[in-house]
PDB file of C-alpha atoms in Angstrom:
ATOM      1  CA  MET I  10      10.194   1.773   0.272  1.00 74.00           C
ATOM      2  CA  SER I  11      12.193   3.592   2.850  1.00 67.00           C
ATOM      3  CA  PRO I  12      16.011   3.769   2.816  1.00 55.00           C
ATOM      4  CA  GLY I  13      18.045   1.442   4.983  1.00 46.00           C
ATOM      5  CA  GLY I  14      16.107  -1.787   4.477  1.00 44.00           C
ATOM      6  CA  ILE I  15      17.455  -5.121   3.381  1.00 38.00           C
ATOM      7  CA  ASP I  16      18.256  -5.372  -0.324  1.00 39.00           C
ATOM      8  CA  ARG I  17      16.367  -8.542  -1.173  1.00 37.00           C
ATOM      9  CA  ARG I  18      13.817 -10.970   0.109  1.00 47.00           C
ATOM     10  CA  ALA I  19      13.551 -14.645  -0.669  1.00 47.00           C
ATOM     11  CA  VAL I  20      10.733 -15.613  -3.005  1.00 49.00           C
ATOM     12  CA  LEU I  21       8.541 -18.232  -1.363  1.00 48.00           C
ATOM     13  CA  LEU I  22       8.683 -20.868  -4.061  1.00 35.00           C
ATOM     14  CA  GLY I  23       6.787 -23.398  -1.991  1.00 38.00           C
ATOM     15  CA  GLY I  24       3.675 -21.234  -1.939  1.00 43.00           C
ATOM     16  CA  LEU I  25       1.578 -20.224   0.993  1.00 45.00           C
ATOM     17  CA  ALA I  26      -0.030 -23.588   1.505  1.00 37.00           C
ATOM     18  CA  ALA I  27       3.303 -25.032   2.571  1.00 36.00           C
ATOM     19  CA  GLY I  28       3.590 -22.536   5.395  1.00 37.00           C
ATOM     20  CA  LEU I  29       5.746 -19.447   5.729  1.00 34.00           C
ATOM     21  CA  ALA I  30       8.397 -20.400   8.254  1.00 31.00           C
ATOM     22  CA  GLY I  31      11.467 -18.259   7.732  1.00 31.00           C
ATOM     23  CA  PRO I  32      14.078 -16.078   9.412  1.00 28.00           C
ATOM     24  CA  GLY I  33      11.448 -13.720  10.775  1.00 31.00           C
ATOM     25  CA  SER I  34       8.955 -16.293  11.955  1.00 30.00           C
ATOM     26  CA  ALA I  35      10.066 -16.718  15.556  1.00 31.00           C
ATOM     27  CA  GLN I  36       8.508 -14.819  18.443  1.00 33.00           C
ATOM     28  CA  VAL I  37      10.578 -11.746  19.246  1.00 34.00           C
ATOM     29  CA  PRO I  38      12.434 -12.345  22.548  1.00 35.00           C
ATOM     30  CA  GLY I  39      11.036 -10.397  25.446  1.00 38.00           C
ATOM     31  CA  LYS I  40       7.627  -9.804  23.864  1.00 42.00           C
ATOM     32  CA  ASN I  41       4.514 -11.181  25.459  1.00 44.00           C
ATOM     33  CA  PRO I  42       2.767 -13.816  23.330  1.00 54.00           C
ATOM     34  CA  ARG I  43      -0.232 -12.357  21.542  1.00 68.00           C
ATOM     35  CA  PRO I  44      -3.451 -14.197  20.796  1.00 80.00           C
ATOM     36  CA  GLU I  45      -3.616 -15.428  17.230  1.00 86.00           C
ATOM     37  CA  VAL I  46      -5.687 -13.276  14.875  1.00 83.00           C
ATOM     38  CA  PRO I  47      -8.752 -15.170  13.627  1.00 77.00           C
ATOM     39  CA  VAL I  48      -8.653 -16.098   9.944  1.00 78.00           C
ATOM     40  CA  VAL I  49     -11.788 -14.988   8.086  1.00 72.00           C
ATOM     41  CA  VAL I  50     -11.496 -15.176   4.289  1.00 79.00           C
ATOM     42  CA  PRO I  51     -14.852 -14.573   2.577  1.00 78.00           C
ATOM     43  CA  PRO I  52     -15.737 -16.081  -0.803  1.00 79.00           C
ATOM     44  CA  GLU I  53     -15.435 -13.903  -3.880  1.00 78.00           C
ATOM     45  CA  HIS I  54     -18.572 -11.872  -4.647  1.00 81.00           C
ATOM     46  CA  PRO I  55     -20.019 -12.257  -8.161  1.00 87.00           C
ATOM     47  CA  ARG I  56     -20.004  -8.474  -8.653  1.00 93.00           C
ATOM     48  CA  VAL I  57     -16.212  -8.218  -8.282  1.00 96.00           C
ATOM     49  CA  ALA I  58     -15.631  -8.813 -11.994  1.00 95.00           C
ATOM     50  CA  GLY I  59     -17.755  -5.800 -12.827  1.00 96.00           C
ATOM     51  CA  LEU I  60     -15.887  -3.642 -10.347  1.00 97.00           C
ATOM     52  CA  VAL I  61     -12.429  -4.445 -11.671  1.00 98.00           C
ATOM     53  CA  GLY I  62     -13.727  -3.607 -15.122  1.00 98.00           C
ATOM     54  CA  GLN I  63     -14.271  -0.033 -13.952  1.00 98.00           C
ATOM     55  CA  VAL I  64     -10.543   0.610 -13.439  1.00 98.00           C
ATOM     56  CA  SER I  65      -9.559   3.489 -15.706  1.00 98.00           C
ATOM     57  CA  ALA I  66      -6.086   3.596 -17.255  1.00 98.00           C
ATOM     58  CA  VAL I  67      -6.722   7.254 -18.083  1.00 98.00           C
ATOM     59  CA  ARG I  68      -7.443   8.151 -14.465  1.00 98.00           C
ATOM     60  CA  LEU I  69      -4.442   6.213 -13.201  1.00 98.00           C
ATOM     61  CA  ARG I  70      -2.149   8.055 -15.563  1.00 98.00           C
ATOM     62  CA  ALA I  71      -3.673  11.423 -14.644  1.00 98.00           C
ATOM     63  CA  THR I  72      -3.035  10.787 -10.951  1.00 98.00           C
ATOM     64  CA  VAL I  73       0.581   9.758 -11.527  1.00 99.00           C
ATOM     65  CA  GLU I  74       1.159  12.816 -13.714  1.00 98.00           C
ATOM     66  CA  GLY I  75      -0.477  15.066 -11.136  1.00 98.00           C
ATOM     67  CA  LEU I  76       1.820  13.826  -8.385  1.00 99.00           C
ATOM     68  CA  THR I  77       4.969  13.901 -10.500  1.00 98.00           C
ATOM     69  CA  ALA I  78       4.192  17.480 -11.559  1.00 98.00           C
ATOM     70  CA  PHE I  79       5.586  18.506  -8.171  1.00 98.00           C
ATOM     71  CA  PRO I  80       9.372  18.883  -8.597  1.00 98.00           C
ATOM     72  CA  THR I  81       9.771  16.993  -5.339  1.00 98.00           C
ATOM     73  CA  ARG I  82       7.505  15.294  -2.812  1.00 98.00           C
ATOM     74  CA  TRP I  83      10.230  15.018  -0.177  1.00 98.00           C
ATOM     75  CA  SER I  84       8.445  15.223   3.168  1.00 98.00           C
ATOM     76  CA  PRO I  85      10.861  17.685   4.877  1.00 98.00           C
ATOM     77  CA  SER I  86      10.565  20.127   1.947  1.00 98.00           C
ATOM     78  CA  PRO I  87       8.907  23.492   2.700  1.00 98.00           C
ATOM     79  CA  GLN I  88       6.754  22.856  -0.379  1.00 97.00           C
ATOM     80  CA  PHE I  89       5.407  19.551   0.925  1.00 98.00           C
ATOM     81  CA  PRO I  90       2.159  20.972   2.419  1.00 98.00           C
ATOM     82  CA  ALA I  91       1.044  21.697  -1.143  1.00 98.00           C
ATOM     83  CA  VAL I  92       1.471  17.997  -1.900  1.00 98.00           C
ATOM     84  CA  GLU I  93      -0.673  17.126   1.126  1.00 98.00           C
ATOM     85  CA  ASP I  94      -3.349  19.527  -0.126  1.00 98.00           C
ATOM     86  CA  TRP I  95      -3.313  17.884  -3.561  1.00 98.00           C
ATOM     87  CA  VAL I  96      -3.683  14.402  -2.096  1.00 99.00           C
ATOM     88  CA  ALA I  97      -6.473  15.499   0.266  1.00 98.00           C
ATOM     89  CA  ARG I  98      -8.409  16.993  -2.650  1.00 98.00           C
ATOM     90  CA  ALA I  99      -7.893  13.888  -4.796  1.00 98.00           C
ATOM     91  CA  MET I 100      -9.034  11.543  -2.033  1.00 98.00           C
ATOM     92  CA  GLY I 101     -11.941  13.815  -1.166  1.00 98.00           C
ATOM     93  CA  GLN I 102     -13.488  13.329  -4.584  1.00 98.00           C
ATOM     94  CA  ALA I 103     -14.676   9.814  -3.686  1.00 98.00           C
ATOM     95  CA  GLY I 104     -17.183  11.162  -1.169  1.00 97.00           C
ATOM     96  CA  GLN I 105     -15.650   9.708   1.987  1.00 98.00           C
ATOM     97  CA  PRO I 106     -14.867  12.015   4.915  1.00 97.00           C
ATOM     98  CA  VAL I 107     -11.206  13.012   4.729  1.00 98.00           C
ATOM     99  CA  ALA I 108      -9.065  13.874   7.756  1.00 98.00           C
ATOM    100  CA  ARG I 109      -5.470  15.033   8.151  1.00 98.00           C
ATOM    101  CA  GLN I 110      -3.538  13.084  10.757  1.00 98.00           C
ATOM    102  CA  GLY I 111      -0.618  15.137  12.022  1.00 98.00           C
ATOM    103  CA  TYR I 112       2.740  13.981  13.370  1.00 98.00           C
ATOM    104  CA  THR I 113       6.230  15.465  13.715  1.00 98.00           C
ATOM    105  CA  LEU I 114       9.271  14.535  11.655  1.00 98.00           C
ATOM    106  CA  GLN I 115      12.689  14.376  13.306  1.00 94.00           C
ATOM    107  CA  THR I 116      13.425  17.739  11.688  1.00 93.00           C
ATOM    108  CA  GLY I 117      10.698  19.237  13.878  1.00 96.00           C
ATOM    109  CA  VAL I 118       8.208  20.018  11.118  1.00 98.00           C
ATOM    110  CA  THR I 119       4.629  18.782  11.242  1.00 98.00           C
ATOM    111  CA  ARG I 120       3.447  16.604   8.405  1.00 98.00           C
ATOM    112  CA  HIS I 121       0.187  14.773   7.770  1.00 98.00           C
ATOM    113  CA  ASN I 122      -1.223  11.470   6.643  1.00 98.00           C
ATOM    114  CA  ILE I 123      -4.471  11.744   4.685  1.00 99.00           C
ATOM    115  CA  VAL I 124      -7.176   9.396   6.002  1.00 98.00           C
ATOM    116  CA  ALA I 125     -10.438   8.749   4.105  1.00 98.00           C
ATOM    117  CA  GLY I 126     -13.259   6.805   5.741  1.00 98.00           C
ATOM    118  CA  ASN I 127     -14.114   5.984   9.352  1.00 98.00           C
ATOM    119  CA  PRO I 128     -11.342   3.960  11.021  1.00 98.00           C
ATOM    120  CA  LEU I 129     -13.453   3.640  14.183  1.00 98.00           C
ATOM    121  CA  ASP I 130     -16.303   1.847  12.419  1.00 98.00           C
ATOM    122  CA  PRO I 131     -17.423  -0.884  14.854  1.00 96.00           C
ATOM    123  CA  ARG I 132     -17.977  -3.319  11.961  1.00 95.00           C
ATOM    124  CA  GLY I 133     -14.227  -3.499  11.427  1.00 96.00           C
ATOM    125  CA  VAL I 134     -11.906  -1.993   8.854  1.00 97.00           C
ATOM    126  CA  VAL I 135     -10.007  -3.019   5.752  1.00 98.00           C
ATOM    127  CA  LEU I 136      -7.125  -0.554   5.570  1.00 98.00           C
ATOM    128  CA  VAL I 137      -5.579   0.258   2.172  1.00 99.00           C
ATOM    129  CA  GLY I 138      -2.433   2.391   2.361  1.00 99.00           C
ATOM    130  CA  ALA I 139       0.201   3.894   0.075  1.00 99.00           C
ATOM    131  CA  HIS I 140       2.816   6.593   0.613  1.00 98.00           C
ATOM    132  CA  PHE I 141       2.801   9.727  -1.517  1.00 99.00           C
ATOM    133  CA  ASP I 142       6.199  11.177  -0.589  1.00 98.00           C
ATOM    134  CA  SER I 143       9.382  10.688  -2.640  1.00 98.00           C
ATOM    135  CA  ILE I 144      13.155  10.826  -2.378  1.00 98.00           C
ATOM    136  CA  SER I 145      16.214  10.938  -4.660  1.00 98.00           C
ATOM    137  CA  GLU I 146      19.897  11.825  -4.696  1.00 98.00           C
ATOM    138  CA  ARG I 147      18.810  15.497  -4.567  1.00 98.00           C
ATOM    139  CA  PRO I 148      15.496  15.259  -2.735  1.00 98.00           C
ATOM    140  CA  GLY I 149      15.077  18.952  -1.986  1.00 97.00           C
ATOM    141  CA  THR I 150      14.752  19.889  -5.640  1.00 98.00           C
ATOM    142  CA  ASP I 151      14.253  16.871  -7.910  1.00 98.00           C
ATOM    143  CA  ALA I 152      12.431  13.747  -6.720  1.00 98.00           C
ATOM    144  CA  PRO I 153       9.625  12.833  -9.138  1.00 98.00           C
ATOM    145  CA  GLY I 154       8.916   9.445  -7.527  1.00 98.00           C
ATOM    146  CA  ALA I 155       6.809   8.151 -10.409  1.00 98.00           C
ATOM    147  CA  ASN I 156       7.009   4.471  -9.512  1.00 98.00           C
ATOM    148  CA  ASP I 157       8.024   5.082  -5.884  1.00 98.00           C
ATOM    149  CA  ASN I 158       5.299   5.805  -5.153  1.00 98.00           C
ATOM    150  CA  ALA I 159       2.977   7.805  -7.363  1.00 99.00           C
ATOM    151  CA  SER I 160       2.071   4.424  -8.883  1.00 99.00           C
ATOM    152  CA  GLY I 161       0.850   2.986  -5.574  1.00 99.00           C
ATOM    153  CA  MET I 162      -0.984   6.181  -4.686  1.00 99.00           C
ATOM    154  CA  ALA I 163      -2.702   6.218  -8.084  1.00 99.00           C
ATOM    155  CA  ALA I 164      -3.954   2.661  -7.563  1.00 99.00           C
ATOM    156  CA  LEU I 165      -5.233   3.622  -4.100  1.00 99.00           C
ATOM    157  CA  ILE I 166      -7.137   6.657  -5.397  1.00 99.00           C
ATOM    158  CA  GLU I 167      -8.606   4.649  -8.288  1.00 98.00           C
ATOM    159  CA  ALA I 168      -9.705   1.837  -5.952  1.00 98.00           C
ATOM    160  CA  GLN I 169     -11.220   4.397  -3.605  1.00 98.00           C
ATOM    161  CA  ARG I 170     -13.178   5.971  -6.480  1.00 98.00           C
ATOM    162  CA  ILE I 171     -14.711   2.606  -7.345  1.00 98.00           C
ATOM    163  CA  LEU I 172     -15.254   1.144  -3.874  1.00 98.00           C
ATOM    164  CA  ALA I 173     -16.103   4.098  -1.620  1.00 98.00           C
ATOM    165  CA  PRO I 174     -19.702   4.514  -2.870  1.00 97.00           C
ATOM    166  CA  LEU I 175     -20.573   0.848  -2.258  1.00 97.00           C
ATOM    167  CA  SER I 176     -21.871  -1.014   0.776  1.00 96.00           C
ATOM    168  CA  PHE I 177     -19.613  -3.509   2.551  1.00 96.00           C
ATOM    169  CA  ALA I 178     -19.683  -5.544   5.744  1.00 96.00           C
ATOM    170  CA  HIS I 179     -16.466  -3.740   6.760  1.00 96.00           C
ATOM    171  CA  GLU I 180     -15.510  -0.114   6.270  1.00 98.00           C
ATOM    172  CA  ILE I 181     -12.734   0.382   3.729  1.00 98.00           C
ATOM    173  CA  VAL I 182     -10.380   3.088   4.967  1.00 98.00           C
ATOM    174  CA  PHE I 183      -7.836   4.553   2.568  1.00 99.00           C
ATOM    175  CA  VAL I 184      -4.688   6.216   3.925  1.00 99.00           C
ATOM    176  CA  GLY I 185      -2.071   8.220   2.068  1.00 99.00           C
ATOM    177  CA  PHE I 186       1.088   8.166   4.165  1.00 99.00           C
ATOM    178  CA  SER I 187       3.746  10.857   4.171  1.00 98.00           C
ATOM    179  CA  GLY I 188       7.195  10.446   5.702  1.00 98.00           C
ATOM    180  CA  GLU I 189       7.695   6.906   4.421  1.00 98.00           C
ATOM    181  CA  GLU I 190      11.155   7.812   3.177  1.00 98.00           C
ATOM    182  CA  GLN I 191      11.987   9.174   6.649  1.00 98.00           C
ATOM    183  CA  GLY I 192      11.914   5.791   8.345  1.00 98.00           C
ATOM    184  CA  LEU I 193       8.169   5.088   7.996  1.00 98.00           C
ATOM    185  CA  ALA I 194       7.396   8.154  10.107  1.00 98.00           C
ATOM    186  CA  GLY I 195       3.836   8.684   8.901  1.00 98.00           C
ATOM    187  CA  SER I 196       2.719   5.070   9.029  1.00 98.00           C
ATOM    188  CA  THR I 197       4.309   4.622  12.452  1.00 98.00           C
ATOM    189  CA  ALA I 198       2.276   7.545  13.748  1.00 98.00           C
ATOM    190  CA  CYS I 199      -0.869   6.106  12.128  1.00 98.00           C
ATOM    191  CA  ALA I 200      -0.324   2.594  13.491  1.00 98.00           C
ATOM    192  CA  ASN I 201       0.240   3.963  16.994  1.00 98.00           C
ATOM    193  CA  ILE I 202      -3.047   5.865  16.764  1.00 98.00           C
ATOM    194  CA  ALA I 203      -4.785   2.753  15.419  1.00 98.00           C
ATOM    195  CA  ALA I 204      -3.604   0.725  18.404  1.00 98.00           C
ATOM    196  CA  ARG I 205      -4.406   3.444  20.917  1.00 98.00           C
ATOM    197  CA  GLU I 206      -7.899   4.102  19.541  1.00 98.00           C
ATOM    198  CA  GLY I 207      -8.697   0.431  18.989  1.00 97.00           C
ATOM    199  CA  TRP I 208      -9.154   0.353  15.234  1.00 98.00           C
ATOM    200  CA  ARG I 209     -10.555  -3.057  14.312  1.00 97.00           C
ATOM    201  CA  VAL I 210      -8.299  -3.711  11.314  1.00 97.00           C
ATOM    202  CA  ALA I 211      -9.141  -7.006   9.639  1.00 96.00           C
ATOM    203  CA  MET I 212      -6.367  -6.564   7.061  1.00 97.00           C
ATOM    204  CA  MET I 213      -3.842  -3.895   6.078  1.00 98.00           C
ATOM    205  CA  LEU I 214      -3.000  -3.818   2.349  1.00 98.00           C
ATOM    206  CA  ASN I 215       0.074  -1.754   1.403  1.00 99.00           C
ATOM    207  CA  LEU I 216       0.788  -0.502  -2.135  1.00 99.00           C
ATOM    208  CA  ASP I 217       4.411   0.449  -2.791  1.00 98.00           C
ATOM    209  CA  MET I 218       5.667   0.507  -6.404  1.00 98.00           C
ATOM    210  CA  LEU I 219       3.320  -1.092  -8.927  1.00 98.00           C
ATOM    211  CA  ALA I 220       4.431   0.002 -12.406  1.00 98.00           C
ATOM    212  CA  ARG I 221       8.053  -0.994 -12.950  1.00 98.00           C
ATOM    213  CA  ARG I 222       8.796  -1.688 -16.599  1.00 96.00           C
ATOM    214  CA  ARG I 223      10.062  -5.262 -16.933  1.00 94.00           C
ATOM    215  CA  ASP I 224      11.818  -7.108 -19.756  1.00 90.00           C
ATOM    216  CA  THR I 225       9.269  -9.913 -19.894  1.00 90.00           C
ATOM    217  CA  SER I 226       5.497  -9.876 -19.613  1.00 86.00           C
ATOM    218  CA  ASP I 227       5.568 -12.786 -17.149  1.00 92.00           C
ATOM    219  CA  ALA I 228       7.678 -10.905 -14.567  1.00 96.00           C
ATOM    220  CA  PRO I 229       5.656 -11.275 -11.357  1.00 97.00           C
ATOM    221  CA  LEU I 230       3.894  -8.782  -9.209  1.00 98.00           C
ATOM    222  CA  PHE I 231       4.946  -9.700  -5.696  1.00 98.00           C
ATOM    223  CA  ILE I 232       2.239 -10.376  -3.141  1.00 98.00           C
ATOM    224  CA  GLU I 233       3.999  -9.684   0.136  1.00 98.00           C
ATOM    225  CA  VAL I 234       2.898 -11.669   3.164  1.00 98.00           C
ATOM    226  CA  ASP I 235       3.879 -11.241   6.814  1.00 97.00           C
ATOM    227  CA  GLN I 236       6.135 -14.088   8.003  1.00 93.00           C
ATOM    228  CA  GLY I 237       6.639 -13.297  11.664  1.00 91.00           C
ATOM    229  CA  ASN I 238       8.487 -10.022  12.079  1.00 95.00           C
ATOM    230  CA  ALA I 239       7.427  -8.318  15.337  1.00 95.00           C
ATOM    231  CA  THR I 240       4.749 -10.876  16.179  1.00 93.00           C
ATOM    232  CA  PRO I 241       3.762 -14.219  14.624  1.00 94.00           C
ATOM    233  CA  ALA I 242       0.200 -14.020  15.938  1.00 95.00           C
ATOM    234  CA  ASN I 243      -1.044 -12.365  12.751  1.00 96.00           C
ATOM    235  CA  ASP I 244       0.790 -14.692  10.340  1.00 97.00           C
ATOM    236  CA  ARG I 245      -1.973 -17.174   9.537  1.00 96.00           C
ATOM    237  CA  ALA I 246      -4.443 -14.428   8.705  1.00 96.00           C
ATOM    238  CA  ALA I 247      -1.864 -12.704   6.496  1.00 97.00           C
ATOM    239  CA  GLU I 248      -1.135 -16.006   4.740  1.00 97.00           C
ATOM    240  CA  ALA I 249      -4.817 -16.516   4.027  1.00 97.00           C
ATOM    241  CA  TYR I 250      -5.238 -13.002   2.605  1.00 97.00           C
ATOM    242  CA  GLY I 251      -2.093 -13.399   0.515  1.00 98.00           C
ATOM    243  CA  ALA I 252      -3.390 -16.645  -0.959  1.00 97.00           C
ATOM    244  CA  LEU I 253      -6.715 -14.941  -1.673  1.00 97.00           C
ATOM    245  CA  ALA I 254      -4.953 -12.092  -3.486  1.00 98.00           C
ATOM    246  CA  ALA I 255      -3.014 -14.558  -5.655  1.00 98.00           C
ATOM    247  CA  ARG I 256      -6.247 -16.301  -6.578  1.00 97.00           C
ATOM    248  CA  LEU I 257      -7.901 -12.983  -7.448  1.00 97.00           C
ATOM    249  CA  ALA I 258      -4.905 -11.969  -9.555  1.00 98.00           C
ATOM    250  CA  ALA I 259      -5.260 -15.132 -11.604  1.00 97.00           C
ATOM    251  CA  GLU I 260      -8.979 -14.510 -12.024  1.00 96.00           C
ATOM    252  CA  HIS I 261      -9.060 -10.782 -12.751  1.00 97.00           C
ATOM    253  CA  THR I 262      -5.654  -9.705 -14.097  1.00 98.00           C
ATOM    254  CA  SER I 263      -3.028 -10.714 -16.633  1.00 97.00           C
ATOM    255  CA  LEU I 264      -0.287 -10.610 -13.999  1.00 97.00           C
ATOM    256  CA  ALA I 265       1.877 -13.471 -12.857  1.00 97.00           C
ATOM    257  CA  THR I 266       2.426 -13.359  -9.101  1.00 98.00           C
ATOM    258  CA  ALA I 267       4.962 -14.585  -6.576  1.00 98.00           C
ATOM    259  CA  HIS I 268       5.031 -14.393  -2.782  1.00 97.00           C
ATOM    260  CA  THR I 269       7.632 -12.637  -0.641  1.00 97.00           C
ATOM    261  CA  ASP I 270       7.847 -11.410   2.923  1.00 96.00           C
ATOM    262  CA  ILE I 271       6.857  -7.878   3.898  1.00 97.00           C
ATOM    263  CA  TRP I 272       9.808  -5.545   4.446  1.00 94.00           C
ATOM    264  CA  ASP I 273      10.643  -1.931   5.092  1.00 96.00           C
ATOM    265  CA  SER I 274       7.457  -0.216   3.979  1.00 98.00           C
ATOM    266  CA  ASP I 275       4.339   1.180   5.588  1.00 98.00           C
ATOM    267  CA  TYR I 276       2.830  -2.130   6.658  1.00 98.00           C
ATOM    268  CA  MET I 277       5.654  -2.761   9.159  1.00 98.00           C
ATOM    269  CA  PRO I 278       4.306  -0.526  11.975  1.00 98.00           C
ATOM    270  CA  PHE I 279       0.856  -2.088  11.578  1.00 98.00           C
ATOM    271  CA  GLU I 280       2.298  -5.595  11.714  1.00 98.00           C
ATOM    272  CA  ALA I 281       4.093  -4.653  14.928  1.00 98.00           C
ATOM    273  CA  GLN I 282       0.724  -3.685  16.410  1.00 97.00           C
ATOM    274  CA  GLY I 283      -0.634  -7.148  15.587  1.00 97.00           C
ATOM    275  CA  PHE I 284      -2.684  -6.391  12.471  1.00 97.00           C
ATOM    276  CA  PRO I 285      -2.592  -8.866   9.529  1.00 97.00           C
ATOM    277  CA  CYS I 286      -0.606  -7.256   6.698  1.00 98.00           C
ATOM    278  CA  ILE I 287       0.003  -7.945   3.037  1.00 98.00           C
ATOM    279  CA  GLY I 288       1.354  -5.793   0.220  1.00 98.00           C
ATOM    280  CA  PHE I 289       1.603  -5.501  -3.543  1.00 98.00           C
ATOM    281  CA  TYR I 290       5.043  -4.639  -4.965  1.00 98.00           C
ATOM    282  CA  ASP I 291       6.690  -4.791  -8.386  1.00 97.00           C
ATOM    283  CA  GLY I 292      10.348  -5.327  -7.457  1.00 97.00           C
ATOM    284  CA  GLY I 293      11.156  -1.682  -8.108  1.00 97.00           C
ATOM    285  CA  ALA I 294      13.741  -1.424  -5.321  1.00 97.00           C
ATOM    286  CA  GLU I 295      16.118  -3.300  -7.626  1.00 96.00           C
ATOM    287  CA  ALA I 296      15.551  -0.969 -10.604  1.00 97.00           C
ATOM    288  CA  PRO I 297      18.337   1.494 -11.561  1.00 97.00           C
ATOM    289  CA  GLU I 298      15.987   4.471 -11.186  1.00 98.00           C
ATOM    290  CA  TYR I 299      15.005   3.567  -7.611  1.00 98.00           C
ATOM    291  CA  HIS I 300      15.338   6.547  -5.242  1.00 98.00           C
ATOM    292  CA  SER I 301      16.751   8.692  -8.022  1.00 98.00           C
ATOM    293  CA  SER I 302      15.773  11.721 -10.064  1.00 98.00           C
ATOM    294  CA  SER I 303      15.315   9.408 -13.061  1.00 98.00           C
ATOM    295  CA  ASP I 304      12.219   7.777 -11.513  1.00 98.00           C
ATOM    296  CA  GLY I 305       9.974   9.513 -14.029  1.00 98.00           C
ATOM    297  CA  THR I 306       6.817   8.615 -15.905  1.00 98.00           C
ATOM    298  CA  ASP I 307       8.850   7.539 -18.940  1.00 97.00           C
ATOM    299  CA  ARG I 308      10.043   4.497 -16.943  1.00 97.00           C
ATOM    300  CA  LEU I 309       6.564   3.195 -16.116  1.00 98.00           C
ATOM    301  CA  ASP I 310       4.587   0.293 -17.516  1.00 98.00           C
ATOM    302  CA  TRP I 311       1.055   1.697 -17.597  1.00 98.00           C
ATOM    303  CA  HIS I 312      -0.550  -1.641 -18.426  1.00 98.00           C
ATOM    304  CA  ARG I 313       0.995  -3.273 -15.361  1.00 98.00           C
ATOM    305  CA  LEU I 314      -0.248  -0.404 -13.214  1.00 98.00           C
ATOM    306  CA  GLU I 315      -3.773  -0.908 -14.556  1.00 98.00           C
ATOM    307  CA  GLN I 316      -3.611  -4.625 -13.815  1.00 98.00           C
ATOM    308  CA  ALA I 317      -2.292  -3.991 -10.290  1.00 98.00           C
ATOM    309  CA  ALA I 318      -5.125  -1.536  -9.650  1.00 99.00           C
ATOM    310  CA  ARG I 319      -7.604  -4.202 -10.740  1.00 98.00           C
ATOM    311  CA  LEU I 320      -6.119  -6.491  -8.097  1.00 98.00           C
ATOM    312  CA  VAL I 321      -6.436  -3.782  -5.436  1.00 98.00           C
ATOM    313  CA  VAL I 322     -10.127  -3.392  -6.252  1.00 98.00           C
ATOM    314  CA  ALA I 323     -10.759  -7.144  -6.256  1.00 98.00           C
ATOM    315  CA  THR I 324      -8.917  -7.715  -2.982  1.00 98.00           C
ATOM    316  CA  GLY I 325     -10.489  -4.779  -1.183  1.00 98.00           C
ATOM    317  CA  ALA I 326     -14.008  -5.668  -2.288  1.00 97.00           C
ATOM    318  CA  THR I 327     -13.612  -9.328  -1.381  1.00 97.00           C
ATOM    319  CA  VAL I 328     -12.026  -8.896   2.050  1.00 96.00           C
ATOM    320  CA  ALA I 329     -14.435  -6.094   3.014  1.00 96.00           C
ATOM    321  CA  ARG I 330     -17.300  -8.331   1.861  1.00 93.00           C
ATOM    322  CA  LEU I 331     -19.371  -6.537  -0.735  1.00 84.00           C
ATOM    323  CA  ALA I 332     -23.035  -6.432   0.266  1.00 63.00           C
TER     324      ALA I 332
END
């Protein structure tokens, strides 16, 4: 999650069924009212259980170790294009067409998001995103970013491996964002393109920190749900997808879950464009290794990462409607 955000979010103890009214739920003054996004939550497909069973702990670990092998993945670094190349190759292995989406950081250098799949598919799109850049107290030389966010990127690549070869009612587009730690620069550029080109995004699922080691096995994975923010018109759809994800977690993972608002990660620019957004997050912004050079693989809970990846597969397959 990018620097400068709020420190905490309230856990929604009342659950989604009680509604998500909160500090961010009012229409932003001066904005034109937007039509409410239709809520379409498909039933779970019977093949989903088989798909989540294909998640490989070995592959997840290999992806995290591949990303953390770079001394730093700080987007302004002169070495960052090599990171982009690595991610493009990893995402290209699933067989989807892969494109580099360029934008300019405030420093003046060009960086790229990596986009796999066809975001202009007229059937509509389920967008799964995670950032692959990192930051620390010495970002130019030492920023391993194992949990933040090699963990989220590993789950994305594993879900893509399993889901990309299959047939769905919607296209599943996977995006690796750079520049997240520079004020959501990459995802802002991507969301602006999505709005300009008319991407038909049914849901945006963001993965940011999934493998924090916790003291108790019942520590929740947070399912983040939009509660207003830039526009409330997408809230009901986000609520429905968040409730679906919680149900799938109970069915296909060993994880406890809790609901929070979305905040300060790559779903925010998409929410501002009116797309329904949810996210999966492990509470890692409160860990001592957050945004530090100690965010290494030795701090990760590999079992929790595997379980989170299972939830990504189940949610993506269900929302995209497996044929």
